[in-house]
Amino acid sequence: MPTTLKFCRSKADVRPAEALQRNHARKPGSWRGVALLLGLFVAVTCLYRPAASQDLGSTNHRSLVDASQYPWSAIGRINIAGIRSRSHCTGALIGFRVVVTAAHCLYRTDIKQWAEPNAVHFVAGYQRGEYEAHSLASELIISPGFDPDKWAHPDNYPNDWAVVVLAQPIGLKVGYLGLLAMSGPQLRSFKEQDRKFALTGYPRDRAHAISIDETCTIEAFFNGLDLISHNCRIVNGDSGAPISLIFNGGLAVVAVNSASGIDTNRGKTNTAVPIRAFSKQILRAIRETETAPGFADGPVRAGRLPATAQ
């Protein structure tokens, strides 16, 4: 494994957003496609291909979407203002008060300490200075295996995950995304079928407008199946961005984006941590913040529309 990488959080400039309308007229919990999707996976052998060019500095290939509309409203910026620094990453609501992101997003390099929960802001549906909802964090659940002082160490890559528990249940207002913790055979089948997934985030060059790339694929796996190599073109600010399947007018999160430009003996690649790697922590957080979480095996859970759309 390599010893150099770029983590994707950034200060950024402004780009105007464009609206991309989608049909969201579905009832919460109506994603029959979850079960259908699981039934389509067939276990196969993993083959490796070098990833596409990384960290290009521009995301002009992406589509700008309307952050005020679900499911984009359930994705937001994680903002942390330090003493001498200000940074942002991307996070996604997967419950009324639960957000998934990358662990390194929550580390304050200016003071070399983890951020305090009350210094972590999640701004949902952010777009050109406006937003749909905001909440401070009340708890940060950070991978115990992640060492912020050794970001480039290979052992860190599979541990670059975090769960942010919010103080306010803003998922009621903006909705939350579905959750799909793929098993090893399902991930392998997904790769072999060359199935596409979407990465949605707030990259450096469009830090004030959410954008989506729907053409990403899995390239390989590291540490068994603990880490995904993918070819989505990403830049600073995309750390923690949800890697998702698109179906039935919503998104189902299968992984969180971690790092870009990792050197391997077969070229550079990007990495993402699959949801199944920290599903226990996710389940605990949701069960402690919701009275009826409604999980299936996997875990699998349908997304939820904003309260105003139900």
Short mmCIF file of C-alpha atoms in Angstrom, two decimals:
data_model
loop_
_atom_site.label_atom_id
_atom_site.label_comp_id
_atom_site.label_asym_id
_atom_site.label_seq_id
_atom_site.Cartn_x
_atom_site.Cartn_y
_atom_site.Cartn_z
CA MET A 1 0.00 0.00 0.00
CA PRO A 2 1.18 3.57 -0.61
CA THR A 3 2.33 6.16 1.86
CA THR A 4 1.07 9.29 0.10
CA LEU A 5 -2.45 10.57 -0.37
CA LYS A 6 -4.57 13.70 -0.52
CA PHE A 7 -7.51 14.07 1.77
CA CYS A 8 -10.36 16.04 0.25
CA ARG A 9 -11.39 18.92 2.45
CA SER A 10 -10.95 22.50 1.41
CA LYS A 11 -11.49 26.22 1.59
CA ALA A 12 -13.27 27.21 -1.59
CA ASP A 13 -14.64 29.77 -4.04
CA VAL A 14 -18.11 30.27 -5.44
CA ARG A 15 -19.83 28.89 -8.51
CA PRO A 16 -23.49 29.49 -9.40
CA ALA A 17 -25.77 26.47 -9.05
CA GLU A 18 -28.15 25.15 -11.68
CA ALA A 19 -31.36 23.25 -10.95
CA LEU A 20 -31.83 19.66 -12.01
CA GLN A 21 -35.39 18.57 -11.37
CA ARG A 22 -36.21 14.95 -10.56
CA ASN A 23 -39.37 13.11 -9.70
CA HIS A 24 -39.65 12.54 -5.95
CA ALA A 25 -43.37 11.77 -5.62
CA ARG A 26 -42.95 8.60 -3.59
CA LYS A 27 -44.02 7.56 -0.14
CA PRO A 28 -41.33 7.17 2.55
CA GLY A 29 -40.19 3.59 2.95
CA SER A 30 -41.52 2.64 -0.50
CA TRP A 31 -38.23 1.66 -2.07
CA ARG A 32 -39.08 -1.81 -3.29
CA GLY A 33 -35.94 -1.53 -5.36
CA VAL A 34 -33.83 -2.27 -2.26
CA ALA A 35 -34.94 -5.88 -2.13
CA LEU A 36 -34.88 -6.18 -5.90
CA LEU A 37 -31.38 -4.75 -6.03
CA LEU A 38 -30.07 -7.21 -3.46
CA GLY A 39 -31.51 -10.08 -5.45
CA LEU A 40 -29.57 -9.07 -8.56
CA PHE A 41 -26.12 -9.51 -7.06
CA VAL A 42 -24.11 -12.62 -8.00
CA ALA A 43 -20.77 -13.45 -6.36
CA VAL A 44 -17.81 -13.25 -8.75
CA THR A 45 -14.02 -12.87 -8.60
CA CYS A 46 -12.51 -9.39 -8.23
CA LEU A 47 -10.34 -8.11 -11.08
CA TYR A 48 -8.20 -4.98 -10.86
CA ARG A 49 -8.06 -2.08 -13.33
CA PRO A 50 -6.10 1.16 -12.79
CA ALA A 51 -8.27 4.06 -11.73
CA ALA A 52 -8.94 7.08 -13.92
CA SER A 53 -7.13 10.36 -13.44
CA GLN A 54 -7.53 11.76 -9.94
CA ASP A 55 -7.94 15.15 -8.25
CA LEU A 56 -8.17 17.05 -11.52
CA GLY A 57 -8.86 20.37 -9.82
CA SER A 58 -12.15 20.77 -11.69
CA THR A 59 -15.55 19.12 -11.53
CA ASN A 60 -16.99 20.52 -14.75
CA HIS A 61 -17.92 16.97 -15.75
CA ARG A 62 -20.49 16.83 -12.94
CA SER A 63 -24.12 17.89 -12.98
CA LEU A 64 -25.21 20.65 -10.62
CA VAL A 65 -28.38 19.75 -8.71
CA ASP A 66 -30.94 21.68 -6.70
CA ALA A 67 -29.98 21.37 -3.03
CA SER A 68 -33.47 22.37 -1.93
CA GLN A 69 -34.97 19.22 -3.48
CA TYR A 70 -34.85 15.72 -2.01
CA PRO A 71 -32.64 13.65 -2.07
CA TRP A 72 -30.04 16.42 -2.44
CA SER A 73 -31.53 18.24 0.56
CA ALA A 74 -30.31 15.36 2.78
CA ILE A 75 -26.69 16.00 1.76
CA GLY A 76 -24.78 18.90 3.22
CA ARG A 77 -21.56 20.56 4.21
CA ILE A 78 -19.73 19.77 7.44
CA ASN A 79 -18.12 23.06 8.44
CA ILE A 80 -15.42 23.38 11.10
CA ALA A 81 -13.87 26.75 11.96
CA GLY A 82 -10.58 26.48 13.82
CA ILE A 83 -8.34 29.09 15.42
CA ARG A 84 -6.27 29.61 12.29
CA SER A 85 -8.11 27.49 9.77
CA ARG A 86 -11.49 26.88 8.26
CA SER A 87 -12.42 23.70 6.42
CA HIS A 88 -15.35 21.84 5.02
CA CYS A 89 -16.21 18.31 3.99
CA THR A 90 -19.36 16.62 2.74
CA GLY A 91 -21.76 14.54 4.83
CA ALA A 92 -25.08 12.76 4.31
CA LEU A 93 -28.06 12.34 6.60
CA ILE A 94 -29.08 8.71 7.00
CA GLY A 95 -31.44 9.36 9.90
CA PHE A 96 -33.24 12.21 11.60
CA ARG A 97 -30.08 13.11 13.52
CA VAL A 98 -27.36 10.88 12.03
CA VAL A 99 -24.77 11.90 9.42
CA VAL A 100 -21.99 9.78 7.89
CA THR A 101 -18.68 11.27 6.75
CA ALA A 102 -14.92 10.67 6.79
CA ALA A 103 -12.98 10.62 10.07
CA HIS A 104 -10.24 12.99 8.95
CA CYS A 105 -12.87 15.68 8.34
CA LEU A 106 -13.32 16.05 12.09
CA TYR A 107 -9.65 16.53 12.96
CA ARG A 108 -8.45 20.08 13.55
CA THR A 109 -4.96 20.31 12.14
CA ASP A 110 -4.46 23.80 13.60
CA ILE A 111 -4.47 22.50 17.18
CA LYS A 112 -3.87 18.81 16.40
CA GLN A 113 -7.02 17.68 18.21
CA TRP A 114 -10.37 16.26 17.30
CA ALA A 115 -13.04 18.91 16.97
CA GLU A 116 -15.47 19.36 19.83
CA PRO A 117 -19.05 18.45 18.86
CA ASN A 118 -20.28 22.01 19.42
CA ALA A 119 -17.74 23.24 16.83
CA VAL A 120 -19.07 20.94 14.10
CA HIS A 121 -21.83 22.42 11.94
CA PHE A 122 -23.89 20.36 9.51
CA VAL A 123 -25.62 22.52 6.91
CA ALA A 124 -28.15 20.47 4.93
CA GLY A 125 -29.21 21.44 1.43
CA TYR A 126 -26.63 24.22 1.24
CA GLN A 127 -26.56 26.24 -1.97
CA ARG A 128 -25.14 29.68 -2.75
CA GLY A 129 -25.28 30.92 0.83
CA GLU A 130 -28.73 29.52 1.56
CA TYR A 131 -29.61 26.23 3.23
CA GLU A 132 -32.56 24.05 4.16
CA ALA A 133 -31.56 23.18 7.74
CA HIS A 134 -28.66 23.44 10.18
CA SER A 135 -27.59 21.73 13.38
CA LEU A 136 -24.55 21.52 15.61
CA ALA A 137 -23.28 18.06 16.50
CA SER A 138 -24.00 16.56 19.90
CA GLU A 139 -21.73 13.51 19.56
CA LEU A 140 -18.90 12.41 17.28
CA ILE A 141 -18.38 8.67 16.80
CA ILE A 142 -14.93 8.38 15.20
CA SER A 143 -13.24 5.17 14.15
CA PRO A 144 -10.95 4.08 17.01
CA GLY A 145 -8.53 2.72 14.42
CA PHE A 146 -7.93 6.05 12.69
CA ASP A 147 -4.71 7.85 13.67
CA PRO A 148 -4.91 11.52 12.63
CA ASP A 149 -1.16 11.96 13.05
CA LYS A 150 -0.49 9.26 10.46
CA TRP A 151 -3.00 10.07 7.75
CA ALA A 152 -0.89 8.48 5.01
CA HIS A 153 -0.36 5.19 6.81
CA PRO A 154 -2.01 2.25 4.98
CA ASP A 155 -3.73 1.10 8.16
CA ASN A 156 -5.67 4.37 8.25
CA TYR A 157 -7.47 4.02 4.95
CA PRO A 158 -10.10 1.44 6.00
CA ASN A 159 -10.68 3.37 9.25
CA ASP A 160 -11.45 6.75 7.72
CA TRP A 161 -15.10 6.83 8.80
CA ALA A 162 -17.15 8.77 11.31
CA VAL A 163 -20.75 9.14 12.46
CA VAL A 164 -21.95 12.59 13.47
CA VAL A 165 -24.96 12.67 15.79
CA LEU A 166 -26.74 16.02 15.47
CA ALA A 167 -28.33 18.00 18.27
CA GLN A 168 -31.47 18.63 16.20
CA PRO A 169 -33.58 16.13 14.17
CA ILE A 170 -33.28 18.09 10.92
CA GLY A 171 -33.88 14.90 8.92
CA LEU A 172 -37.56 15.46 9.64
CA LYS A 173 -37.42 18.63 7.56
CA VAL A 174 -35.00 17.68 4.76
CA GLY A 175 -35.42 13.89 4.69
CA TYR A 176 -32.65 11.33 4.87
CA LEU A 177 -31.00 8.94 2.44
CA GLY A 178 -31.40 5.20 2.28
CA LEU A 179 -28.77 2.85 3.64
CA LEU A 180 -27.38 -0.28 2.01
CA ALA A 181 -24.54 -2.18 3.70
CA MET A 182 -23.47 -4.46 0.85
CA SER A 183 -21.91 -7.79 1.76
CA GLY A 184 -18.61 -8.93 0.24
CA PRO A 185 -20.25 -10.99 -2.53
CA GLN A 186 -22.59 -8.12 -3.36
CA LEU A 187 -19.71 -5.66 -3.66
CA ARG A 188 -17.79 -8.05 -5.90
CA SER A 189 -20.83 -8.59 -8.09
CA PHE A 190 -21.42 -4.86 -8.30
CA LYS A 191 -17.87 -4.38 -9.57
CA GLU A 192 -17.92 -7.26 -12.02
CA GLN A 193 -21.16 -6.03 -13.56
CA ASP A 194 -19.52 -2.62 -14.00
CA ARG A 195 -22.53 -1.07 -12.27
CA LYS A 196 -22.49 2.71 -11.89
CA PHE A 197 -22.83 4.60 -8.63
CA ALA A 198 -23.09 8.30 -7.84
CA LEU A 199 -20.82 10.54 -5.79
CA THR A 200 -22.43 13.77 -4.58
CA GLY A 201 -20.49 16.48 -2.81
CA TYR A 202 -19.23 20.02 -2.35
CA PRO A 203 -15.85 20.04 -4.13
CA ARG A 204 -13.37 22.90 -3.96
CA ASP A 205 -14.30 24.47 -7.28
CA ARG A 206 -18.05 24.31 -6.52
CA ALA A 207 -18.00 24.57 -2.76
CA HIS A 208 -21.26 26.54 -2.69
CA ALA A 209 -23.23 24.32 -5.08
CA ILE A 210 -23.79 20.60 -4.74
CA SER A 211 -22.82 18.49 -7.76
CA ILE A 212 -23.11 14.85 -8.73
CA ASP A 213 -21.14 12.39 -10.84
CA GLU A 214 -23.29 9.42 -11.85
CA THR A 215 -20.64 7.57 -13.86
CA CYS A 216 -18.41 6.13 -11.11
CA THR A 217 -17.41 2.47 -10.87
CA ILE A 218 -15.54 0.25 -8.42
CA GLU A 219 -11.98 -0.48 -9.58
CA ALA A 220 -10.67 -2.85 -6.92
CA PHE A 221 -10.66 -3.74 -3.23
CA PHE A 222 -7.94 -3.44 -0.59
CA ASN A 223 -7.54 -5.19 2.77
CA GLY A 224 -9.88 -7.90 1.59
CA LEU A 225 -13.10 -5.95 1.12
CA ASP A 226 -12.55 -3.33 3.83
CA LEU A 227 -11.66 -0.59 1.36
CA ILE A 228 -13.06 0.28 -2.08
CA SER A 229 -10.94 1.67 -4.90
CA HIS A 230 -13.06 3.79 -7.26
CA ASN A 231 -12.58 5.93 -10.35
CA CYS A 232 -14.84 8.87 -9.56
CA ARG A 233 -13.00 12.11 -10.31
CA ILE A 234 -12.83 14.04 -7.06
CA VAL A 235 -11.20 17.17 -5.67
CA ASN A 236 -10.75 18.79 -2.26
CA GLY A 237 -14.06 19.10 -0.41
CA ASP A 238 -15.38 15.70 -1.51
CA SER A 239 -14.19 13.86 1.61
CA GLY A 240 -17.07 12.14 3.35
CA ALA A 241 -19.29 12.43 0.27
CA PRO A 242 -21.86 9.64 -0.04
CA ILE A 243 -21.25 6.98 -2.66
CA SER A 244 -24.74 5.89 -3.53
CA LEU A 245 -27.04 3.92 -5.77
CA ILE A 246 -29.77 5.90 -7.51
CA PHE A 247 -33.20 4.34 -7.76
CA ASN A 248 -36.85 5.14 -7.16
CA GLY A 249 -36.18 8.88 -6.95
CA GLY A 250 -33.74 8.56 -4.06
CA LEU A 251 -30.23 7.55 -3.03
CA ALA A 252 -29.04 4.56 -1.01
CA VAL A 253 -25.61 5.12 0.56
CA VAL A 254 -23.19 2.20 0.16
CA ALA A 255 -19.89 3.91 1.13
CA VAL A 256 -18.28 7.22 2.13
CA ASN A 257 -15.55 8.82 0.06
CA SER A 258 -12.17 9.04 1.79
CA ALA A 259 -8.98 9.91 -0.10
CA SER A 260 -7.68 10.65 -3.57
CA GLY A 261 -4.43 10.18 -5.42
CA ILE A 262 -3.22 7.15 -3.48
CA ASP A 263 -0.15 5.64 -5.09
CA THR A 264 -0.17 1.90 -5.67
CA ASN A 265 2.07 -0.35 -7.72
CA ARG A 266 -0.63 -0.22 -10.40
CA GLY A 267 -1.12 3.53 -10.50
CA LYS A 268 -3.11 6.08 -8.53
CA THR A 269 -6.56 5.47 -7.11
CA ASN A 270 -9.26 6.91 -4.85
CA THR A 271 -10.69 5.16 -1.81
CA ALA A 272 -14.03 4.85 -0.04
CA VAL A 273 -15.04 3.02 3.13
CA PRO A 274 -18.06 0.71 2.67
CA ILE A 275 -21.00 1.21 5.00
CA ARG A 276 -20.73 -2.37 6.22
CA ALA A 277 -17.34 -1.50 7.80
CA PHE A 278 -19.06 0.65 10.45
CA SER A 279 -22.67 -0.49 10.26
CA LYS A 280 -22.74 -1.38 13.98
CA GLN A 281 -21.93 2.20 14.94
CA ILE A 282 -24.51 3.52 12.48
CA LEU A 283 -27.19 1.20 13.83
CA ARG A 284 -26.46 2.19 17.41
CA ALA A 285 -26.66 5.89 16.60
CA ILE A 286 -29.95 5.57 14.74
CA ARG A 287 -31.55 3.34 17.36
CA GLU A 288 -30.57 5.80 20.09
CA THR A 289 -32.07 8.74 18.22
CA GLU A 290 -35.22 7.22 16.71
CA THR A 291 -38.07 5.30 18.29
CA ALA A 292 -38.85 3.15 15.21
CA PRO A 293 -35.73 2.83 13.02
CA GLY A 294 -37.28 0.23 10.68
CA PHE A 295 -34.22 -1.78 9.64
CA ALA A 296 -34.17 -4.87 7.47
CA ASP A 297 -31.29 -7.35 7.38
CA GLY A 298 -28.02 -6.02 6.07
CA PRO A 299 -28.61 -3.42 7.38
CA VAL A 300 -30.90 -2.05 4.70
CA ARG A 301 -33.19 0.91 5.21
CA ALA A 302 -35.21 3.01 2.79
CA GLY A 303 -34.74 6.75 2.65
CA ARG A 304 -37.34 9.17 3.92
CA LEU A 305 -38.86 12.15 2.15
CA PRO A 306 -38.99 15.55 3.88
CA ALA A 307 -42.02 15.97 6.11
CA THR A 308 -43.46 18.62 3.80
CA ALA A 309 -43.43 16.19 0.87
CA GLN A 310 -45.32 13.38 2.58
#
